[in-house]
Tab-separated table of C-alpha atoms in Angstrom:
chain	number	residue	atom	x	y	z
A	1260	MET	CA	-15.039	-8.547	7.136
A	1261	ARG	CA	-11.975	-6.472	6.317
A	1262	HIS	CA	-9.618	-5.870	9.205
A	1263	PRO	CA	-7.752	-2.533	9.479
A	1264	SER	CA	-4.413	-4.352	9.157
A	1265	GLY	CA	-5.597	-6.615	6.326
A	1266	GLU	CA	-5.192	-10.376	6.145
A	1267	GLN	CA	-3.729	-12.111	9.179
A	1268	TYR	CA	-1.060	-14.801	8.847
A	1269	VAL	CA	-0.665	-17.029	11.894
A	1270	ILE	CA	2.477	-19.126	12.303
A	1271	ALA	CA	3.156	-21.487	15.191
A	1272	SER	CA	5.655	-24.034	16.474
A	1273	GLY	CA	5.841	-25.694	19.861
A	1274	ARG	CA	5.021	-23.098	22.508
A	1275	SER	CA	5.291	-20.116	20.127
A	1276	ARG	CA	2.634	-18.403	18.044
A	1277	ALA	CA	2.890	-15.193	15.997
A	1278	THR	CA	0.488	-13.164	13.884
A	1279	ILE	CA	1.774	-11.151	10.924
A	1280	SER	CA	-0.524	-8.663	9.225
A	1281	GLU	CA	-0.806	-7.944	5.520
A	1282	VAL	CA	-0.514	-4.193	6.093
A	1283	GLY	CA	3.132	-3.364	6.617
A	1284	ALA	CA	4.159	-7.029	7.072
A	1285	THR	CA	3.684	-6.085	10.720
A	1286	LEU	CA	4.431	-8.339	13.689
A	1287	ARG	CA	1.049	-7.918	15.381
A	1288	THR	CA	1.365	-10.555	18.116
A	1289	PHE	CA	3.907	-13.014	19.489
A	1290	THR	CA	3.063	-15.317	22.383
A	1291	VAL	CA	5.044	-18.017	24.180
A	1292	GLU	CA	3.119	-20.417	26.420
A	1293	GLY	CA	0.190	-18.012	26.109
A	1294	LEU	CA	2.186	-15.024	27.401
A	1295	ASP	CA	2.098	-11.941	25.185
A	1296	VAL	CA	5.705	-10.809	24.799
A	1297	ILE	CA	4.855	-8.185	22.167
A	1298	ASP	CA	2.763	-5.175	23.173
A	1299	GLY	CA	1.008	-5.173	19.839
A	1300	PHE	CA	-2.558	-4.381	18.807
A	1301	THR	CA	-5.879	-6.167	18.318
A	1302	ILE	CA	-7.340	-7.413	15.074
A	1303	ASP	CA	-9.878	-4.572	15.166
A	1304	GLU	CA	-7.192	-1.874	15.346
A	1305	ARG	CA	-4.489	-0.475	13.138
A	1306	SER	CA	-0.907	-0.269	14.329
A	1307	THR	CA	-0.223	2.824	16.429
A	1308	ASP	CA	3.117	4.287	17.462
A	1309	GLY	CA	4.954	2.024	15.007
A	1310	ARG	CA	3.884	-1.168	16.801
A	1311	GLY	CA	5.549	-4.130	15.103
A	1312	GLN	CA	6.105	-2.303	11.837
A	1313	VAL	CA	8.826	-2.593	9.181
A	1314	LEU	CA	10.608	0.741	8.741
A	1315	ALA	CA	12.036	1.174	5.235
A	1316	PRO	CA	13.668	2.609	3.198
A	1317	TRP	CA	14.719	4.587	6.256
A	1318	PRO	CA	14.118	4.017	9.972
A	1319	ASN	CA	13.359	6.699	12.514
A	1320	ARG	CA	13.269	10.385	11.630
A	1321	LEU	CA	14.260	12.333	8.540
A	1322	THR	CA	14.475	16.045	9.356
A	1323	ASP	CA	12.209	18.180	7.136
A	1324	GLY	CA	11.632	15.031	5.041
A	1325	ARG	CA	14.217	16.423	2.635
A	1326	TYR	CA	17.487	15.018	1.294
A	1327	THR	CA	19.679	14.907	-1.799
A	1328	TYR	CA	21.162	11.734	-3.256
A	1329	GLY	CA	22.527	10.839	-6.691
A	1330	GLY	CA	21.481	14.169	-8.134
A	1331	HIS	CA	17.886	13.764	-6.929
A	1332	GLU	CA	16.239	16.298	-4.626
A	1333	CYS	CA	13.735	14.256	-2.625
A	1334	GLN	CA	10.894	15.416	-0.401
A	1335	ALA	CA	8.948	12.984	1.780
A	1336	PRO	CA	5.573	13.807	3.353
A	1337	LEU	CA	5.930	15.226	6.862
A	1338	ASN	CA	4.015	12.535	8.739
A	1339	GLU	CA	5.242	13.781	12.116
A	1340	PRO	CA	4.308	17.447	11.724
A	1341	ALA	CA	4.954	18.399	15.362
A	1342	ARG	CA	8.649	17.664	14.765
A	1343	HIS	CA	8.583	18.693	11.108
A	1344	ASP	CA	9.970	15.375	9.910
A	1345	ALA	CA	9.197	12.219	7.970
A	1346	ILE	CA	9.271	9.178	10.200
A	1347	HIS	CA	9.816	5.450	9.567
A	1348	GLY	CA	9.914	5.283	5.788
A	1349	LEU	CA	7.299	4.445	3.192
A	1350	VAL	CA	6.197	0.801	3.484
A	1351	ARG	CA	4.483	0.427	6.842
A	1352	TRP	CA	1.014	1.201	5.444
A	1353	LEU	CA	1.389	-0.767	2.204
A	1354	ASP	CA	-0.201	-4.148	1.572
A	1355	TRP	CA	2.507	-6.825	1.393
A	1356	SER	CA	2.026	-9.973	-0.698
A	1357	VAL	CA	2.656	-13.519	0.488
A	1358	VAL	CA	5.676	-15.087	-1.200
A	1359	SER	CA	5.589	-18.379	0.670
A	1360	ARG	CA	3.876	-19.816	3.704
A	1361	ARG	CA	4.052	-22.874	5.913
A	1362	SER	CA	2.891	-23.633	9.446
A	1363	ASP	CA	5.934	-22.083	11.153
A	1364	GLN	CA	6.981	-19.462	8.593
A	1365	VAL	CA	5.651	-16.735	6.311
A	1366	SER	CA	7.453	-14.526	3.781
A	1367	LEU	CA	5.922	-11.318	2.463
A	1368	SER	CA	7.124	-8.828	-0.130
A	1369	CYS	CA	6.438	-5.364	-1.454
A	1370	VAL	CA	7.884	-2.995	-4.039
A	1371	ILE	CA	8.960	0.595	-3.508
A	1372	ARG	CA	8.294	2.551	-6.705
A	1373	PRO	CA	9.952	5.865	-7.672
A	1374	GLN	CA	8.125	8.801	-6.111
A	1375	PRO	CA	8.955	12.307	-4.823
A	1376	ALA	CA	10.004	10.865	-1.456
A	1377	TYR	CA	12.293	8.203	-2.954
A	1378	GLU	CA	13.374	8.073	-6.613
A	1379	TRP	CA	14.424	4.400	-6.835
A	1380	GLN	CA	12.870	0.955	-7.168
A	1381	LEU	CA	13.464	-1.715	-4.543
A	1382	ASP	CA	12.060	-5.190	-4.004
A	1383	LEU	CA	11.691	-5.907	-0.277
A	1384	GLU	CA	11.030	-9.243	1.393
A	1385	VAL	CA	10.676	-10.156	5.059
A	1386	THR	CA	10.468	-13.672	6.481
A	1387	TYR	CA	9.179	-14.508	9.953
A	1388	THR	CA	9.944	-17.948	11.393
A	1389	VAL	CA	8.927	-19.301	14.796
A	1390	ALA	CA	10.474	-22.172	16.716
A	1391	ASP	CA	10.041	-23.279	20.310
A	1392	SER	CA	10.158	-20.001	22.308
A	1393	GLU	CA	11.891	-18.143	19.456
A	1394	LEU	CA	11.142	-15.898	16.498
A	1395	THR	CA	13.569	-15.029	13.698
A	1396	THR	CA	13.098	-12.183	11.220
A	1397	THR	CA	15.131	-12.033	8.004
A	1398	PHE	CA	14.958	-9.027	5.714
A	1399	VAL	CA	16.200	-8.729	2.121
A	1400	ALA	CA	16.338	-5.609	-0.057
A	1401	LEU	CA	17.101	-5.846	-3.797
A	1402	ASN	CA	17.840	-2.827	-5.976
A	1403	VAL	CA	15.910	-3.294	-9.234
A	1404	ASP	CA	16.641	0.262	-10.378
A	1405	ARG	CA	19.168	1.467	-12.964
A	1406	GLU	CA	20.835	3.750	-10.406
A	1407	GLN	CA	22.533	3.250	-7.074
A	1408	ALA	CA	19.970	3.571	-4.297
A	1409	PRO	CA	20.261	4.720	-0.656
A	1410	PHE	CA	18.704	2.411	1.895
A	1411	GLY	CA	18.122	1.821	5.584
A	1412	VAL	CA	15.767	-0.402	7.566
A	1413	GLY	CA	14.486	-0.856	11.075
A	1414	PHE	CA	11.830	-2.777	12.997
A	1415	HIS	CA	9.629	-1.562	15.838
A	1416	PRO	CA	8.595	-4.318	18.295
A	1417	TYR	CA	7.403	-3.258	21.747
A	1418	LEU	CA	8.587	-5.923	24.188
A	1419	THR	CA	6.988	-6.919	27.476
A	1420	VAL	CA	7.453	-9.593	30.128
A	1421	GLY	CA	3.961	-9.210	31.512
A	1422	THR	CA	4.535	-6.454	34.057
A	1423	PRO	CA	2.023	-3.562	34.109
A	1424	LEU	CA	4.799	-1.012	33.634
A	1425	VAL	CA	8.386	-1.118	32.407
A	1426	ASP	CA	9.424	0.604	35.638
A	1427	HIS	CA	9.551	-2.820	37.307
A	1428	VAL	CA	11.695	-4.504	34.640
A	1429	ASP	CA	15.465	-4.993	34.429
A	1430	LEU	CA	16.956	-3.875	31.111
A	1431	THR	CA	20.256	-4.774	29.474
A	1432	VAL	CA	21.476	-2.932	26.362
A	1433	PRO	CA	24.853	-4.158	25.034
A	1434	ALA	CA	26.015	-0.704	23.922
A	1435	ILE	CA	28.893	1.453	25.090
A	1436	ALA	CA	27.733	4.585	23.265
A	1437	PHE	CA	24.570	6.504	22.444
A	1438	LEU	CA	23.636	9.233	19.989
A	1439	ASP	CA	24.197	12.674	21.467
A	1440	PRO	CA	20.807	14.436	21.289
A	1441	GLU	CA	22.437	17.865	21.584
A	1442	VAL	CA	24.065	17.861	18.142
A	1443	PRO	CA	22.293	18.184	14.766
A	1444	ALA	CA	21.175	14.847	13.352
A	1445	GLU	CA	22.979	15.633	10.092
A	1446	THR	CA	26.300	15.591	11.984
A	1447	PRO	CA	25.780	12.740	14.465
A	1448	ARG	CA	28.098	12.087	17.370
A	1449	MET	CA	28.161	9.048	19.628
A	1450	VAL	CA	29.060	9.571	23.281
A	1451	PRO	CA	29.928	6.995	25.998
A	1452	VAL	CA	27.118	5.611	28.159
A	1453	SER	CA	29.523	5.221	31.089
A	1454	GLY	CA	28.576	7.469	33.976
A	1455	THR	CA	25.184	8.389	32.503
A	1456	ALA	CA	21.585	7.324	33.148
A	1457	LYS	CA	21.711	5.533	29.792
A	1458	ASP	CA	24.252	2.951	30.920
A	1459	PHE	CA	22.466	-0.410	30.749
A	1460	THR	CA	25.537	-2.462	29.911
A	1461	ARG	CA	24.717	-4.439	33.059
A	1462	PRO	CA	21.121	-5.364	33.919
A	1463	ARG	CA	19.395	-2.786	36.089
A	1464	SER	CA	15.881	-1.595	36.746
A	1465	ILE	CA	14.441	0.895	34.298
A	1466	ALA	CA	12.637	2.558	37.229
A	1467	SER	CA	11.742	6.124	36.191
A	1468	THR	CA	14.325	6.395	33.386
A	1469	GLU	CA	12.873	7.716	30.133
A	1470	LEU	CA	14.544	6.487	26.971
A	1471	ASP	CA	14.090	7.484	23.346
A	1472	THR	CA	17.699	6.776	22.549
A	1473	ALA	CA	19.779	5.384	19.694
A	1474	PHE	CA	22.490	3.094	21.068
A	1475	GLY	CA	25.568	1.975	19.137
A	1476	GLU	CA	28.997	0.385	19.413
A	1477	LEU	CA	27.265	-2.859	20.344
A	1478	ALA	CA	29.132	-5.633	22.134
A	1479	ARG	CA	28.836	-8.876	20.165
A	1480	GLY	CA	29.444	-12.535	20.843
A	1481	ASP	CA	31.504	-14.933	18.774
A	1482	ASP	CA	28.430	-15.475	16.581
A	1483	GLY	CA	28.390	-11.770	15.671
A	1484	ARG	CA	25.167	-11.148	17.551
A	1485	ALA	CA	24.433	-8.386	20.038
A	1486	VAL	CA	21.749	-9.211	22.613
A	1487	ALA	CA	19.452	-6.868	24.563
A	1488	ARG	CA	17.332	-8.263	27.390
A	1489	LEU	CA	14.263	-7.491	29.482
A	1490	GLU	CA	13.709	-9.480	32.659
A	1491	ALA	CA	11.021	-9.508	35.337
A	1492	PRO	CA	13.064	-9.836	38.541
A	1493	GLY	CA	12.264	-12.833	40.693
A	1494	ASP	CA	9.858	-14.749	38.475
A	1495	GLY	CA	12.060	-16.107	35.677
A	1496	ARG	CA	10.318	-14.333	32.782
A	1497	TRP	CA	12.637	-12.733	30.258
A	1498	ILE	CA	12.861	-11.822	26.596
A	1499	GLU	CA	16.013	-11.272	24.565
A	1500	LEU	CA	16.265	-9.426	21.278
A	1501	TRP	CA	19.340	-10.249	19.197
A	1502	VAL	CA	20.643	-8.585	16.051
A	1503	ASP	CA	23.246	-9.745	13.575
A	1504	GLU	CA	25.964	-7.503	12.185
A	1505	GLY	CA	23.590	-5.933	9.672
A	1506	TYR	CA	22.103	-3.935	12.538
A	1507	PRO	CA	24.783	-1.810	14.266
A	1508	TYR	CA	22.232	0.244	16.240
A	1509	LEU	CA	19.359	-0.301	18.678
A	1510	MET	CA	16.769	2.381	19.320
A	1511	VAL	CA	15.315	1.951	22.813
A	1512	TYR	CA	12.036	3.702	23.618
A	1513	THR	CA	10.180	3.428	26.926
A	1514	ALA	CA	6.890	4.497	25.324
A	1515	ASP	CA	6.490	7.672	27.344
A	1516	GLN	CA	4.767	9.592	24.561
A	1517	VAL	CA	2.614	6.989	22.811
A	1518	ALA	CA	-0.822	8.185	21.764
A	1519	SER	CA	-2.869	6.110	24.201
A	1520	ALA	CA	-2.280	7.068	27.824
A	1521	ASP	CA	-2.982	3.554	29.091
A	1522	ARG	CA	-0.206	2.138	26.875
A	1523	ARG	CA	2.503	4.493	28.106
A	1524	ARG	CA	5.461	2.614	29.612
A	1525	ALA	CA	3.578	-0.671	29.123
A	1526	GLY	CA	6.349	-2.027	26.899
A	1527	VAL	CA	9.849	-1.170	25.731
A	1528	ALA	CA	10.447	-0.727	22.016
A	1529	ILE	CA	13.864	-2.184	21.215
A	1530	GLU	CA	14.335	-1.425	17.543
A	1531	PRO	CA	16.999	-2.989	15.307
A	1532	MET	CA	18.318	-0.311	12.937
A	1533	SER	CA	20.776	-0.517	10.066
A	1534	CYS	CA	21.579	3.184	10.434
A	1535	LEU	CA	21.015	6.169	12.693
A	1536	PRO	CA	18.197	8.681	12.310
A	1537	ASP	CA	18.725	11.087	9.409
A	1538	ALA	CA	21.174	8.765	7.647
A	1539	PHE	CA	19.857	10.012	4.277
A	1540	ARG	CA	21.177	13.441	5.274
A	1541	SER	CA	24.331	12.502	7.222
A	1542	GLY	CA	25.355	9.496	5.083
A	1543	LEU	CA	26.563	7.684	8.228
A	1544	ASP	CA	26.197	3.896	7.825
A	1545	LEU	CA	23.873	4.474	4.903
A	1546	ILE	CA	23.517	1.338	2.790
A	1547	GLU	CA	24.188	2.148	-0.867
A	1548	LEU	CA	22.839	-0.537	-3.167
A	1549	ALA	CA	24.271	-0.785	-6.674
A	1550	PRO	CA	21.860	-1.809	-9.441
A	1551	GLY	CA	21.134	-5.515	-9.006
A	1552	ALA	CA	22.736	-5.630	-5.540
A	1553	SER	CA	20.965	-6.987	-2.471
A	1554	TRP	CA	21.290	-6.638	1.302
A	1555	ARG	CA	20.256	-9.152	3.952
A	1556	ALA	CA	20.172	-9.125	7.738
A	1557	SER	CA	18.388	-10.894	10.594
A	1558	TRP	CA	17.197	-10.252	14.121
A	1559	GLY	CA	15.179	-12.333	16.509
A	1560	LEU	CA	13.571	-12.932	19.894
A	1561	ARG	CA	14.195	-15.590	22.543
A	1562	VAL	CA	11.785	-15.992	25.440
A	1563	SER	CA	11.465	-17.645	28.828
A	1564	ALA	CA	7.821	-17.444	29.930
A	1565	ARG	CA	8.176	-19.385	33.206
């Protein structure tokens, strides 16, 4: 039988178990001590609302699907027609090939070929590794084209600590600024979170707050990592998402507009992003890969399922 998300690659170590799908190299499930900490999808479904997907060669939205780079006029399909934009890149519905596999780790790769939406060739590889109560994701992009190539990447895990709704969860986002939604995406401006409903620099209940917000200016530890956290107050369950310095932004989405009504506000998407939305148009934090150059970054999850 063929599953909608293709072959399934299960990796496990200690109390942790993850399932990665062939389609999109998608993180379909992640459990610790039997607790689902990813609001993913079943083996009989396809990913909806970006669940667990790899977002490349751009994350988030690209207004009108149109941009110019290196003398190329590019037009991506408008796969979010209601907003007249192209969302989350080109690789999330591709079949990815296994590069290597062992009991606690799998690496998958795909190739982006020149096309009207993107006129360059990239080799992409993502590696998922589980350890006791942890998952680490490492992503590598290699420019195999003859020209410099624009690039951005993101990931889209929906996190949960087992509560029916995110309203009852404490959230921490280590960011002192967020993207101002009132200015054009081509000319982005970050504004302080202080004094706003988007200030989660200290843990507080999400309650009725609705977020679909790009956060930046992340506070980092001595190891260069920034850490966001969800916690179920009073019962000891928490999940942390960390990003290294390759990801200067976190998109936080409280799932208020997902397609299935019974999944709304069931999890919080905390999305590592190498750049802001519309980076192909604004150029802000856009990765520019010279021919033969590569880019690497990691993010991960840590869990207490007590």
